[in-house]
Short mmCIF file of C-alpha atoms in Angstrom, two decimals:
data_model
loop_
_atom_site.label_atom_id
_atom_site.label_comp_id
_atom_site.label_asym_id
_atom_site.label_seq_id
_atom_site.Cartn_x
_atom_site.Cartn_y
_atom_site.Cartn_z
CA ALA A 1 198.70 46.15 159.33
CA GLN A 2 195.04 46.01 160.24
CA VAL A 3 195.63 43.72 163.29
CA ARG A 4 198.45 46.02 164.45
CA ALA A 5 196.10 48.97 164.17
CA LEU A 6 193.52 47.07 166.14
CA ASP A 7 196.18 46.29 168.78
CA ARG A 8 196.99 49.93 169.11
CA HIS A 9 193.31 50.81 169.35
CA HIS A 10 192.80 48.20 171.95
CA LEU A 11 195.69 49.48 174.06
CA ARG A 12 194.29 53.04 173.96
CA GLN A 13 190.85 51.73 175.05
CA VAL A 14 192.38 49.79 177.93
CA GLU A 15 194.27 52.90 179.08
CA LYS A 16 191.08 54.93 178.94
CA ALA A 17 189.31 52.28 181.06
CA HIS A 18 192.14 52.40 183.63
CA THR A 19 191.87 56.22 183.76
CA ARG A 20 188.10 55.99 184.23
CA CYS A 21 188.58 53.40 186.98
CA ASP A 22 191.19 55.57 188.71
CA ASP A 23 188.95 58.64 188.41
CA ALA A 24 186.01 56.79 189.99
CA ILE A 25 187.85 55.89 193.11
CA SER A 26 186.92 58.18 196.03
CA PRO A 27 189.56 60.42 197.61
CA ALA A 28 189.18 58.54 200.84
CA SER A 29 189.91 55.22 199.12
CA TRP A 30 192.98 56.86 197.40
CA ALA A 31 194.16 57.98 200.83
CA ARG A 32 193.94 54.43 202.24
CA LEU A 33 195.60 53.01 199.13
CA SER A 34 198.35 55.64 199.38
CA ASP A 35 199.07 54.32 202.94
CA TYR A 36 199.50 50.77 201.53
CA ARG A 37 201.60 52.00 198.61
CA ASP A 38 203.90 53.86 201.06
CA ALA A 39 204.20 50.74 203.31
CA VAL A 40 205.05 48.56 200.31
CA ALA A 41 207.58 51.12 198.99
CA GLU A 42 209.17 51.36 202.39
CA GLU A 43 209.47 47.60 202.70
CA LEU A 44 210.99 47.28 199.24
CA GLN A 45 213.84 49.64 200.22
CA HIS A 46 215.20 46.81 202.37
CA TYR A 47 215.68 44.42 199.40
CA GLU A 48 217.85 44.39 196.25
CA THR A 49 216.04 41.46 194.64
CA VAL A 50 212.30 40.82 194.11
CA LEU A 51 210.63 37.64 192.98
CA ILE A 52 207.61 37.83 190.77
CA THR A 53 205.83 34.57 190.38
CA GLY A 54 203.48 33.24 187.87
CA GLY A 55 199.72 32.98 188.24
CA ASN A 56 196.92 34.96 186.70
CA VAL A 57 198.52 37.64 184.60
CA VAL A 58 195.45 39.81 184.79
CA VAL A 59 195.39 39.84 188.57
CA LEU A 60 199.17 40.15 188.85
CA MET A 61 199.39 43.17 186.56
CA ASN A 62 196.37 44.77 188.27
CA ARG A 63 198.04 44.54 191.65
CA LEU A 64 201.46 45.75 190.43
CA ARG A 65 199.80 48.74 188.88
CA LEU A 66 197.55 49.40 191.82
CA PHE A 67 200.53 49.62 194.18
CA GLY A 68 202.71 51.55 191.80
CA LEU A 69 205.27 48.79 191.60
CA ASP A 70 206.01 49.35 187.91
CA LYS A 71 208.00 52.39 188.96
CA GLN A 72 209.53 51.01 192.18
CA LEU A 73 210.86 47.85 190.59
CA ARG A 74 212.89 49.46 187.80
CA HIS A 75 215.95 49.72 189.96
CA LYS A 76 215.68 46.20 191.57
CA ASN A 77 217.06 42.88 190.58
CA ILE A 78 214.08 40.88 189.51
CA VAL A 79 213.65 37.09 189.26
CA ALA A 80 210.41 36.33 187.40
CA TRP A 81 208.72 33.41 185.82
CA SER A 82 205.64 32.66 183.81
CA ALA A 83 203.09 35.45 184.25
CA GLY A 84 205.67 37.28 186.37
CA ALA A 85 207.99 37.39 183.38
CA MET A 86 205.12 38.55 181.09
CA VAL A 87 204.35 41.57 183.16
CA LEU A 88 207.94 42.84 182.73
CA CYS A 89 207.40 43.33 178.98
CA GLU A 90 206.25 46.36 177.17
CA HIS A 91 202.98 44.72 176.31
CA ILE A 92 201.36 41.61 177.79
CA VAL A 93 200.30 39.19 175.03
CA LEU A 94 197.79 36.40 175.81
CA PHE A 95 198.15 33.31 173.67
CA HIS A 96 196.99 29.72 173.59
CA ASP A 97 196.74 27.43 170.59
CA ARG A 98 195.59 24.42 172.56
CA LEU A 99 192.41 25.39 174.25
CA PRO A 100 189.67 22.75 174.65
CA GLN A 101 187.34 24.82 172.45
CA GLY A 102 190.04 25.24 169.79
CA ARG A 103 192.89 27.67 169.25
CA ARG A 104 192.46 31.38 169.62
CA ASP A 105 194.35 34.21 168.09
CA SER A 106 196.80 35.87 170.40
CA GLU A 107 195.72 39.24 171.88
CA ILE A 108 197.43 42.17 173.58
CA MET A 109 195.95 42.39 177.08
CA CYS A 110 197.43 45.69 178.17
CA ALA A 111 200.63 47.56 178.65
CA GLY A 112 203.12 45.80 180.93
CA MET A 113 205.77 47.38 183.13
CA ASP A 114 208.05 47.96 180.18
CA ILE A 115 211.12 46.85 182.14
CA LEU A 116 211.98 44.57 179.17
CA PRO A 117 211.14 46.76 176.16
CA HIS A 118 210.86 45.17 172.71
CA THR A 119 210.32 41.69 174.19
CA VAL A 120 207.20 39.51 174.34
CA VAL A 121 207.63 36.61 176.77
CA LEU A 122 205.74 33.45 175.98
CA PRO A 123 205.88 31.05 178.99
CA ASP A 124 205.06 27.32 178.69
CA PRO A 125 205.18 27.18 174.88
CA GLN A 126 205.23 23.41 174.70
CA ARG A 127 201.69 23.37 176.21
CA ARG A 128 200.39 26.56 174.63
CA LEU A 129 201.87 26.95 171.11
CA ARG A 130 201.66 24.82 168.02
CA ALA A 131 205.27 25.38 167.27
CA LYS A 132 205.26 23.23 164.13
CA ASP A 133 202.71 25.55 162.49
CA ALA A 134 205.31 27.82 160.90
CA THR A 135 202.64 29.94 159.22
CA ARG A 136 200.96 30.70 162.55
CA THR A 137 204.21 31.33 164.40
CA SER A 138 205.50 33.50 161.56
CA LEU A 139 202.40 35.63 161.67
CA PHE A 140 202.74 35.82 165.50
CA SER A 141 206.39 36.97 165.24
CA ARG A 142 205.72 39.51 162.51
CA ARG A 143 202.65 40.93 164.26
CA PHE A 144 204.62 41.88 167.33
CA ALA A 145 207.78 43.02 165.57
CA PRO A 146 210.04 44.81 166.24
CA ALA A 147 209.57 43.18 169.54
CA THR A 148 211.35 39.78 169.98
CA CYS A 149 208.96 36.91 170.88
CA VAL A 150 210.83 34.71 173.37
CA THR A 151 209.58 31.30 174.54
CA LEU A 152 210.37 30.12 178.08
CA ASP A 153 210.04 26.43 178.55
CA ASN A 154 210.75 24.87 181.97
CA GLY A 155 214.41 25.53 182.82
CA ALA A 156 214.81 28.37 180.35
CA SER A 157 216.24 31.62 181.63
CA LEU A 158 217.29 35.05 180.47
CA LEU A 159 219.69 37.35 182.36
CA PHE A 160 219.40 41.07 181.62
CA ARG A 161 221.28 44.07 182.93
CA GLY A 162 218.98 46.91 182.15
CA ASP A 163 217.60 46.11 178.77
CA SER A 164 220.88 44.32 177.64
CA LEU A 165 220.76 40.51 177.50
CA LEU A 166 223.81 39.07 179.29
CA SER A 167 223.03 35.41 179.03
CA SER A 168 220.39 32.90 177.99
CA THR A 169 219.81 29.27 178.91
CA ALA A 170 217.40 27.25 176.69
CA ALA A 171 215.23 30.31 175.71
CA LYS A 172 214.16 30.48 172.12
CA ARG A 173 212.85 33.29 169.94
CA MET A 174 210.38 33.10 167.11
CA THR A 175 211.79 34.14 163.73
CA ARG A 176 209.93 36.06 161.01
CA THR A 177 209.79 32.64 159.07
CA GLY A 178 208.11 30.89 161.98
CA LYS A 179 211.12 28.89 163.13
CA PHE A 180 212.51 28.92 166.67
CA VAL A 181 216.19 29.60 167.39
CA ARG A 182 218.09 29.88 170.58
CA VAL A 183 218.38 33.29 172.15
CA ARG A 184 222.00 34.34 172.35
CA ALA A 185 223.48 37.31 174.21
CA ALA A 186 225.03 40.00 172.01
#
């Protein structure tokens, strides 16, 4: 309960920092940015499907937010992987159990685009998670409940229509007991 309270506090602080940053931008800069936002929005009108690649999730979310794409992408078909899939979630969770300096506890980075509510996407779990540590994965799963923590190994895929899962290939979810089971469509 204390860690969840800390997560909520952190999210509020991040939102305040975003607001302070937005408020510090000069009106002239907002005007230029508005021109770019309008150009991106106009270009997106020509496409039904958008690809969101992986990369640095911090930079990716920053740019999506900067250009207001969280609102524009809600009505598009989206193909996303790695960090691109992470930004679609309600919250972006950073995790890595296999760092050179030792494992770290997972942390909520910030709010995501909330296109996939109640889902935490965990790309490249074979490299980043100690999946056999059932105590650790159980704590992880319970910490972010009621969200479903879904691992996406290479080749795994999820197909959603809105927030309804239509199909899943090789994706797994963490259970409250720390096990991993295949994700199945309802």
